[in-house]
Amino acid sequence: MNTSEKNEIIQLFEHHFNEKVQYFELLPPSGSYRQYCRLTNENRSVIGALNSDVKENTAFLSFTNHFYHKGIRVPEIYAVSSDLKKYLQEDLGNTTLFAYLSKTRESEGFSENVISKYKKVLTALPKIQIIAGREIDYSVCYPREAFDKQSMMWDLNYFKYYFLKLAKIHFDEQALEDDFQLFSNYLLSASSNYFMYRDFQSRNVMLKNDEVYFIDYQGGRSGALQYDLASLLYDGKADIPESVRQQLYDFYISELKKLMKVDEERFAAYFKGFVLIRIMQAMGAYGFRGFYEKKEHFLKSIPYALKNLEYLLKDLNLPVKMPELVNVLMQLSKSEVLKEIGRVKSNLTVRITSFSYKKGIPEDPSGNGGGHVFDCRAINNPGRYEEYKKLSGKDLAVQEFLEQKSEIRLFLDPVKLLVEQSVKVYLERGFTHLSINFGCTGGQHRSVYSAEKISDFLQNNYPVNVVLIHREQENW
């Protein structure tokens, strides 16, 4: 944003509110070419937007006005410049659903607090798709009015040229093109007269005053219900556990049934197809922004997309045969090179081990003989209860028990501080090994949970190589 553009946005604020701007902050860039800023004074805080794509702005402003008057929580639009390239909107704060998820997950895992936020989103989604979608002006859609054959082929070729080719995946181009045709024709046979948000994922949901608000729907068009649900539940870096994903899917279906009749079997059959095309579209974006534009943030999403793809391929069962496409996807899911892309490395390896005190404290194979040993035995033990005896700290039921019926959070908070202190110093001094050990009675529940949480915490916040070992796993 140059000085002239900044001054024009400030003037738009001052003219509309008849107040002076006291503070101007340019916000970090996102995945788009739009630019955002925050303008504040003692009375208010407003978000300013700059986008030279007038057609895209027209779609966003039209959809926003429609949603706002239908009771959908979207940012209120305060003022728009005469050239339609700048506008002021409500400041919804800085907390996206993804940011909330990332922070909360460190201390609680994918807890009921997180699930409750997702349920609020899924309560609103059918209303956006059906109630708001009935009277929306699709003539302003950009670049297409519908997720039609052309849109699907754009996404599939985006995936082919910006991911497969840049990732050096081998394929028969004509055979793959034939499969794309069959696949898109199958998806087009689904009911599609609903509003399709297009990019319905955790970074486009804002949390304000414990309510959910929606942004970045300017790419919306008519389409199938399954696409937006797939976008949210298979949102790469959100990394939703499969058991939670199924719970949220069922919740959405129950909300959808309040508005229309649902053939659950037919809905589910198409759902996997839309999950697949959404993953492919996202990977095309990761390839373009990451491989081509060298933006590291997008490269870091690739391993998560591959994880979703690997799970989906286990039980795809689509009614159309696409041998070349399946071959390509299998190559991707097994690529160790791609799984390592975007993982920032350093010379520091942190070895995190869960263990049973009955079998002694683990030795440090690096030879340093140092590090931390944390005793988890003061934590309420799930292993004393019959329903948890055959489970481990990696299972959702055990995680929920520890998060809701034990002092695990009070235990892990100071652990993080101690571990952080060591990691920071080790990185500064160029040390190569650090060991962190969590012990409990059987090495099955509390120590495993703690090791998993500290592993996630370090991988999400520091450029270290984490080696995670559950020593007693073979005995579970």
PDB file of N, CA and C in Angstrom, residues 147-149 152 180-194 223-226 266-267 269-271 273-274 277 318-320:
ATOM      1  N   PHE A 147     -20.397 -23.394  -9.515  1.00  0.00           N
ATOM      2  CA  PHE A 147     -19.284 -24.339  -9.511  1.00  0.00           C
ATOM      3  C   PHE A 147     -19.609 -25.384 -10.570  1.00  0.00           C
ATOM      4  N   ASP A 148     -19.409 -24.971 -11.812  1.00  0.00           N
ATOM      5  CA  ASP A 148     -19.831 -25.747 -12.970  1.00  0.00           C
ATOM      6  C   ASP A 148     -18.647 -26.527 -13.547  1.00  0.00           C
ATOM      7  N   LYS A 149     -18.860 -27.087 -14.724  1.00  0.00           N
ATOM      8  CA  LYS A 149     -17.817 -27.880 -15.381  1.00  0.00           C
ATOM      9  C   LYS A 149     -16.527 -27.068 -15.559  1.00  0.00           C
ATOM     10  N   MET A 152     -14.708 -26.600 -12.221  1.00  0.00           N
ATOM     11  CA  MET A 152     -14.058 -27.833 -11.778  1.00  0.00           C
ATOM     12  C   MET A 152     -12.793 -28.128 -12.577  1.00  0.00           C
ATOM     13  N   PHE A 180     -10.210 -36.672 -15.241  1.00  0.00           N
ATOM     14  CA  PHE A 180     -10.751 -35.386 -14.815  1.00  0.00           C
ATOM     15  C   PHE A 180     -12.158 -35.181 -15.382  1.00  0.00           C
ATOM     16  N   GLN A 181     -12.348 -35.547 -16.645  1.00  0.00           N
ATOM     17  CA  GLN A 181     -13.659 -35.398 -17.285  1.00  0.00           C
ATOM     18  C   GLN A 181     -14.700 -36.267 -16.582  1.00  0.00           C
ATOM     19  N   LEU A 182     -14.356 -37.514 -16.318  1.00  0.00           N
ATOM     20  CA  LEU A 182     -15.282 -38.431 -15.643  1.00  0.00           C
ATOM     21  C   LEU A 182     -15.602 -37.939 -14.231  1.00  0.00           C
ATOM     22  N   PHE A 183     -14.571 -37.503 -13.527  1.00  0.00           N
ATOM     23  CA  PHE A 183     -14.739 -37.059 -12.147  1.00  0.00           C
ATOM     24  C   PHE A 183     -15.637 -35.823 -12.069  1.00  0.00           C
ATOM     25  N   SER A 184     -15.387 -34.845 -12.922  1.00  0.00           N
ATOM     26  CA  SER A 184     -16.197 -33.620 -12.907  1.00  0.00           C
ATOM     27  C   SER A 184     -17.638 -33.905 -13.306  1.00  0.00           C
ATOM     28  N   ASN A 185     -17.845 -34.786 -14.258  1.00  0.00           N
ATOM     29  CA  ASN A 185     -19.219 -35.140 -14.650  1.00  0.00           C
ATOM     30  C   ASN A 185     -19.970 -35.784 -13.483  1.00  0.00           C
ATOM     31  N   TYR A 186     -19.269 -36.621 -12.727  1.00  0.00           N
ATOM     32  CA  TYR A 186     -19.896 -37.243 -11.558  1.00  0.00           C
ATOM     33  C   TYR A 186     -20.291 -36.187 -10.533  1.00  0.00           C
ATOM     34  N   LEU A 187     -19.396 -35.272 -10.210  1.00  0.00           N
ATOM     35  CA  LEU A 187     -19.705 -34.241  -9.215  1.00  0.00           C
ATOM     36  C   LEU A 187     -20.857 -33.344  -9.669  1.00  0.00           C
ATOM     37  N   LEU A 188     -20.948 -33.110 -10.968  1.00  0.00           N
ATOM     38  CA  LEU A 188     -22.014 -32.262 -11.502  1.00  0.00           C
ATOM     39  C   LEU A 188     -23.392 -32.902 -11.374  1.00  0.00           C
ATOM     40  N   SER A 189     -23.446 -34.201 -11.122  1.00  0.00           N
ATOM     41  CA  SER A 189     -24.749 -34.861 -10.966  1.00  0.00           C
ATOM     42  C   SER A 189     -25.335 -34.658  -9.569  1.00  0.00           C
ATOM     43  N   ALA A 190     -24.580 -34.029  -8.658  1.00  0.00           N
ATOM     44  CA  ALA A 190     -25.094 -33.714  -7.320  1.00  0.00           C
ATOM     45  C   ALA A 190     -25.973 -32.464  -7.384  1.00  0.00           C
ATOM     46  N   SER A 191     -26.930 -32.358  -6.470  1.00  0.00           N
ATOM     47  CA  SER A 191     -27.761 -31.141  -6.387  1.00  0.00           C
ATOM     48  C   SER A 191     -26.865 -29.948  -6.096  1.00  0.00           C
ATOM     49  N   SER A 192     -27.092 -28.850  -6.805  1.00  0.00           N
ATOM     50  CA  SER A 192     -26.132 -27.741  -6.701  1.00  0.00           C
ATOM     51  C   SER A 192     -26.770 -26.358  -6.682  1.00  0.00           C
ATOM     52  N   ASN A 193     -28.038 -26.262  -6.302  1.00  0.00           N
ATOM     53  CA  ASN A 193     -28.696 -24.955  -6.306  1.00  0.00           C
ATOM     54  C   ASN A 193     -28.651 -24.305  -4.923  1.00  0.00           C
ATOM     55  N   TYR A 194     -27.428 -24.241  -4.340  1.00  0.00           N
ATOM     56  CA  TYR A 194     -27.222 -23.654  -3.023  1.00  0.00           C
ATOM     57  C   TYR A 194     -26.060 -22.672  -3.103  1.00  0.00           C
ATOM     58  N   GLY A 223     -23.613 -23.937  -5.880  1.00  0.00           N
ATOM     59  CA  GLY A 223     -22.899 -25.204  -5.907  1.00  0.00           C
ATOM     60  C   GLY A 223     -23.522 -26.199  -4.957  1.00  0.00           C
ATOM     61  N   ALA A 224     -22.845 -27.305  -4.751  1.00  0.00           N
ATOM     62  CA  ALA A 224     -23.347 -28.391  -3.899  1.00  0.00           C
ATOM     63  C   ALA A 224     -23.073 -28.096  -2.427  1.00  0.00           C
ATOM     64  N   LEU A 225     -23.939 -28.602  -1.558  1.00  0.00           N
ATOM     65  CA  LEU A 225     -23.775 -28.413  -0.121  1.00  0.00           C
ATOM     66  C   LEU A 225     -22.493 -29.049   0.397  1.00  0.00           C
ATOM     67  N   GLN A 226     -22.112 -30.173  -0.188  1.00  0.00           N
ATOM     68  CA  GLN A 226     -20.996 -30.948   0.348  1.00  0.00           C
ATOM     69  C   GLN A 226     -19.661 -30.214   0.281  1.00  0.00           C
ATOM     70  N   ARG A 266     -27.165 -40.707  -0.014  1.00  0.00           N
ATOM     71  CA  ARG A 266     -26.773 -39.997  -1.240  1.00  0.00           C
ATOM     72  C   ARG A 266     -25.829 -38.839  -0.907  1.00  0.00           C
ATOM     73  N   PHE A 267     -26.133 -38.122   0.171  1.00  0.00           N
ATOM     74  CA  PHE A 267     -25.289 -37.006   0.578  1.00  0.00           C
ATOM     75  C   PHE A 267     -23.872 -37.499   0.865  1.00  0.00           C
ATOM     76  N   ALA A 269     -22.389 -40.208  -0.179  1.00  0.00           N
ATOM     77  CA  ALA A 269     -21.709 -40.717  -1.371  1.00  0.00           C
ATOM     78  C   ALA A 269     -21.013 -39.597  -2.136  1.00  0.00           C
ATOM     79  N   TYR A 270     -21.691 -38.464  -2.288  1.00  0.00           N
ATOM     80  CA  TYR A 270     -21.082 -37.333  -2.989  1.00  0.00           C
ATOM     81  C   TYR A 270     -20.026 -36.629  -2.136  1.00  0.00           C
ATOM     82  N   PHE A 271     -20.185 -36.711  -0.816  1.00  0.00           N
ATOM     83  CA  PHE A 271     -19.294 -35.967   0.076  1.00  0.00           C
ATOM     84  C   PHE A 271     -17.827 -36.305  -0.173  1.00  0.00           C
ATOM     85  N   GLY A 273     -16.374 -37.350  -2.833  1.00  0.00           N
ATOM     86  CA  GLY A 273     -15.924 -36.762  -4.088  1.00  0.00           C
ATOM     87  C   GLY A 273     -15.586 -35.295  -3.934  1.00  0.00           C
ATOM     88  N   PHE A 274     -16.423 -34.575  -3.184  1.00  0.00           N
ATOM     89  CA  PHE A 274     -16.148 -33.149  -2.983  1.00  0.00           C
ATOM     90  C   PHE A 274     -14.976 -32.928  -2.037  1.00  0.00           C
ATOM     91  N   ILE A 277     -11.935 -33.245  -4.452  1.00  0.00           N
ATOM     92  CA  ILE A 277     -11.654 -32.099  -5.326  1.00  0.00           C
ATOM     93  C   ILE A 277     -11.210 -30.889  -4.504  1.00  0.00           C
ATOM     94  N   LEU A 318     -15.631 -44.374  -5.065  1.00  0.00           N
ATOM     95  CA  LEU A 318     -16.492 -43.565  -5.929  1.00  0.00           C
ATOM     96  C   LEU A 318     -17.064 -44.439  -7.046  1.00  0.00           C
ATOM     97  N   PRO A 319     -18.252 -44.122  -7.545  1.00  0.00           N
ATOM     98  CA  PRO A 319     -18.885 -44.966  -8.571  1.00  0.00           C
ATOM     99  C   PRO A 319     -18.300 -44.793  -9.965  1.00  0.00           C
ATOM    100  N   VAL A 320     -17.245 -43.988 -10.098  1.00  0.00           N
ATOM    101  CA  VAL A 320     -16.583 -43.832 -11.399  1.00  0.00           C
ATOM    102  C   VAL A 320     -15.147 -44.329 -11.273  1.00  0.00           C
TER     103      VAL A 320
END
